[in-house]
Coordinates of C-alpha atoms in Angstrom, one line a residue:
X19 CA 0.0 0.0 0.0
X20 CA 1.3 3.2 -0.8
X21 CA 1.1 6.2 1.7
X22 CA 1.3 10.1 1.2
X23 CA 1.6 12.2 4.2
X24 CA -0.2 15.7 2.8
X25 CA 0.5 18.4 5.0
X26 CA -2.5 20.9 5.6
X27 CA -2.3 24.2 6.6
X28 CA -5.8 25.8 5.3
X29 CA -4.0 27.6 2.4
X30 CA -5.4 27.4 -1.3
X31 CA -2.0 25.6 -1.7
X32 CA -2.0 22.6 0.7
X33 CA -5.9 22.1 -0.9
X34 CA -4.0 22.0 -4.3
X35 CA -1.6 19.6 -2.7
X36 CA -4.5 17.4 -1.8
X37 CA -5.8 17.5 -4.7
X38 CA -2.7 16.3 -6.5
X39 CA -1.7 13.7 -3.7
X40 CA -5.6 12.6 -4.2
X41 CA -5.2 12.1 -8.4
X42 CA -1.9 10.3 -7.7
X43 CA -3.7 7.7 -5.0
X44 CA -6.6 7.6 -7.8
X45 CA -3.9 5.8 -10.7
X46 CA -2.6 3.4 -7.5
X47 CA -4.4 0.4 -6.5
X48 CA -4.9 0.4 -2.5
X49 CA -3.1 4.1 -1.9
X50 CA -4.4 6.3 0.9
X51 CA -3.4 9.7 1.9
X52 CA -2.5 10.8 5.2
X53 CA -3.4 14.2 6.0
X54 CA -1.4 16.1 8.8
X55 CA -2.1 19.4 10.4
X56 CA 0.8 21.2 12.4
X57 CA -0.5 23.6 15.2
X58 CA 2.2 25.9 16.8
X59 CA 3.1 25.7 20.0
X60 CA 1.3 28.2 21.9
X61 CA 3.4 31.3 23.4
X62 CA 2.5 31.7 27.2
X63 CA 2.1 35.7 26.8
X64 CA -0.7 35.3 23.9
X65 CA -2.7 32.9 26.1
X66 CA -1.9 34.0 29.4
X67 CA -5.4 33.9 30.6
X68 CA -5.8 30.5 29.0
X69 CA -5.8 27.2 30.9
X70 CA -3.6 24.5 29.1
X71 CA -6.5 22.2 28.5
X72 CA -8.2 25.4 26.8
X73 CA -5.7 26.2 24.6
X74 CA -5.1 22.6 23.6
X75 CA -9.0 22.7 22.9
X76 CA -8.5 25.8 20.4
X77 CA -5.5 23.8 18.7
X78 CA -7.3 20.4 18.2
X79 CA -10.7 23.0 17.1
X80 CA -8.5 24.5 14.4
X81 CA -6.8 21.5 13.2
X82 CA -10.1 19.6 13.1
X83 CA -11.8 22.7 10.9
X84 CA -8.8 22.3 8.7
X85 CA -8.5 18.7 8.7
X86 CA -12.3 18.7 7.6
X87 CA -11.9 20.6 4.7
X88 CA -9.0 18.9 2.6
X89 CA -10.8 15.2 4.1
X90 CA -13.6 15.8 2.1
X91 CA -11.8 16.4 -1.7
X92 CA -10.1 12.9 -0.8
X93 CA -13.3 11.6 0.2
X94 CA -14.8 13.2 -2.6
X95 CA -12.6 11.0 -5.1
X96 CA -13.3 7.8 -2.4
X97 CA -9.8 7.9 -1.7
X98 CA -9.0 6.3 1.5
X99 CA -7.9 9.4 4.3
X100 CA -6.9 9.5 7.6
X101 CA -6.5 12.4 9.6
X102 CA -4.0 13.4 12.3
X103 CA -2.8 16.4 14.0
X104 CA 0.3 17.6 16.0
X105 CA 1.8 20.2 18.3
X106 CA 5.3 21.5 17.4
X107 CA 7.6 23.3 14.7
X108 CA 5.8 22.4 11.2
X109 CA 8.5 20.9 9.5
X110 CA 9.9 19.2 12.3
X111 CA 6.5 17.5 12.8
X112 CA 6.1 17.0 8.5
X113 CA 9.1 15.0 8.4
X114 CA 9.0 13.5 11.8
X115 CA 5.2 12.1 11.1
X116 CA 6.6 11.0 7.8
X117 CA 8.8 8.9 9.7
X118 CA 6.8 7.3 11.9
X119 CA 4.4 6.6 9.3
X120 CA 6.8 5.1 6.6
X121 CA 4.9 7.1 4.5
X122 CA 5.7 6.5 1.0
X123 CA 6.1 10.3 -0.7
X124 CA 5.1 13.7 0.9
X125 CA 3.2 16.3 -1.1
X126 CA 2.9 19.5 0.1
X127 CA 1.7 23.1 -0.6
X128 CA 4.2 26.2 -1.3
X129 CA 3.0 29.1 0.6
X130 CA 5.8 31.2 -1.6
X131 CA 6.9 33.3 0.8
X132 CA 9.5 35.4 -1.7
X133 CA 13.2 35.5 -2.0
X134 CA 13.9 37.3 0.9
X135 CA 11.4 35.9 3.5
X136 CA 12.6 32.7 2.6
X137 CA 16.2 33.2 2.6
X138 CA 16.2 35.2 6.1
X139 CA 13.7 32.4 7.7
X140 CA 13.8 29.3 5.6
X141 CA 10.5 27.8 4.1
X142 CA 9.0 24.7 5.6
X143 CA 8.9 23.0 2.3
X144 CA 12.5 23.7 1.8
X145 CA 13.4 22.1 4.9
X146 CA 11.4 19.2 4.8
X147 CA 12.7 18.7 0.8
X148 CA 16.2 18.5 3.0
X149 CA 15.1 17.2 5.8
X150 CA 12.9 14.3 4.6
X151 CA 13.7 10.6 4.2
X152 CA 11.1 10.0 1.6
X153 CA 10.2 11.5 -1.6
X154 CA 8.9 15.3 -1.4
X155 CA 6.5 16.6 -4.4
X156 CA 5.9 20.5 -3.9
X157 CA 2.7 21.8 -5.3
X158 CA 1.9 25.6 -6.2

C-alpha cells in the first residue's frame, strides 16, 4: 500500500496539494493519503489567561476545521484518508510524522513566501525537501 503524508495548513495551496496527492492515489491500486495538520506551539504571553486544556481545545478545534476541509476532496474522489494532528515546529512535525508513518512520498503546498522571507527564515517546504527521508513533491 502506498502512503502520502499531505500536510494541511488551510492555504489554497495545501488544498491544491490534496488535490494532487488525491489524483496520484486515484492511478494506485490500495493508496491512501494521510493528511497532517501542524498547530504551533502556543506562546504563554498570547494565552496568558488560557488554561492549558483550553488552549489545547482551540488547537485540536483548528486542526479539526482544517482537517475537515481537505478530508472531504479525498473523500470526494473515495480515496481512502486518515487524519492526524500535532503540536510542534511544522516541519519538524512533517518529516517527523513521515517517519513514523513510513509514509511513502510527501506532497505538500508552497506558501511562496519570496526571495527574501525565505532566505532570512527558511521555508517549511525547503526544509522538509532537505530534511525528509522519503520522496517530497511541492505543489503551487
Amino acid at each position: 500500500m502506498r502512503t502520502f503524508l499531505v500536510p494541511c495548513d488551510g492555504s489554497s495551496s495545501a488544498l491544491r496539494a490534496v488535490q494532487y496527492a488525491t489524483s496520484l492515489a486515484r492511478s494506485l491500486p490500495e493508496a491512501k493519503i494521510e493528511l497532517l495538520n501542524v498547530q504551533q506551539a502556543a506562546l504563554v504571553r498570547e494565552h496568558a489567561s488560557h488554561s492549558a486544556q483550553e488552549i489545547r481545545n482551540m488547537q485540536e478545534n483548528a486542526a479539526e476545521h482544517i482537517l475537515q476541509a481537505a478530508a472531504k476532496l479525498a473523500s470526494a474522489e473515495q480515496i481512502n484518508c486518515e487524519t492526524t494532528w500535532r503540536v510542534g515546529t511544522p516541519a519538524d512535525e512533517i518529516i517527523r510524522q513521515s517517519q513514523d508513518r513510513h509514509c511513502d512520498a510527501i506532497v505538500m503546498g508552497t506558501r511562496g513566501l519570496g526571495a527574501i522571507a525565505s532566505v532570512m527564515l527558511g521555508s517549511v517546504s525547503a526544509r522538509v525537501v532537505h530534511g525528509a527521508n522519503a520522496p517530497v513533491t511541492l505543489v503551487k
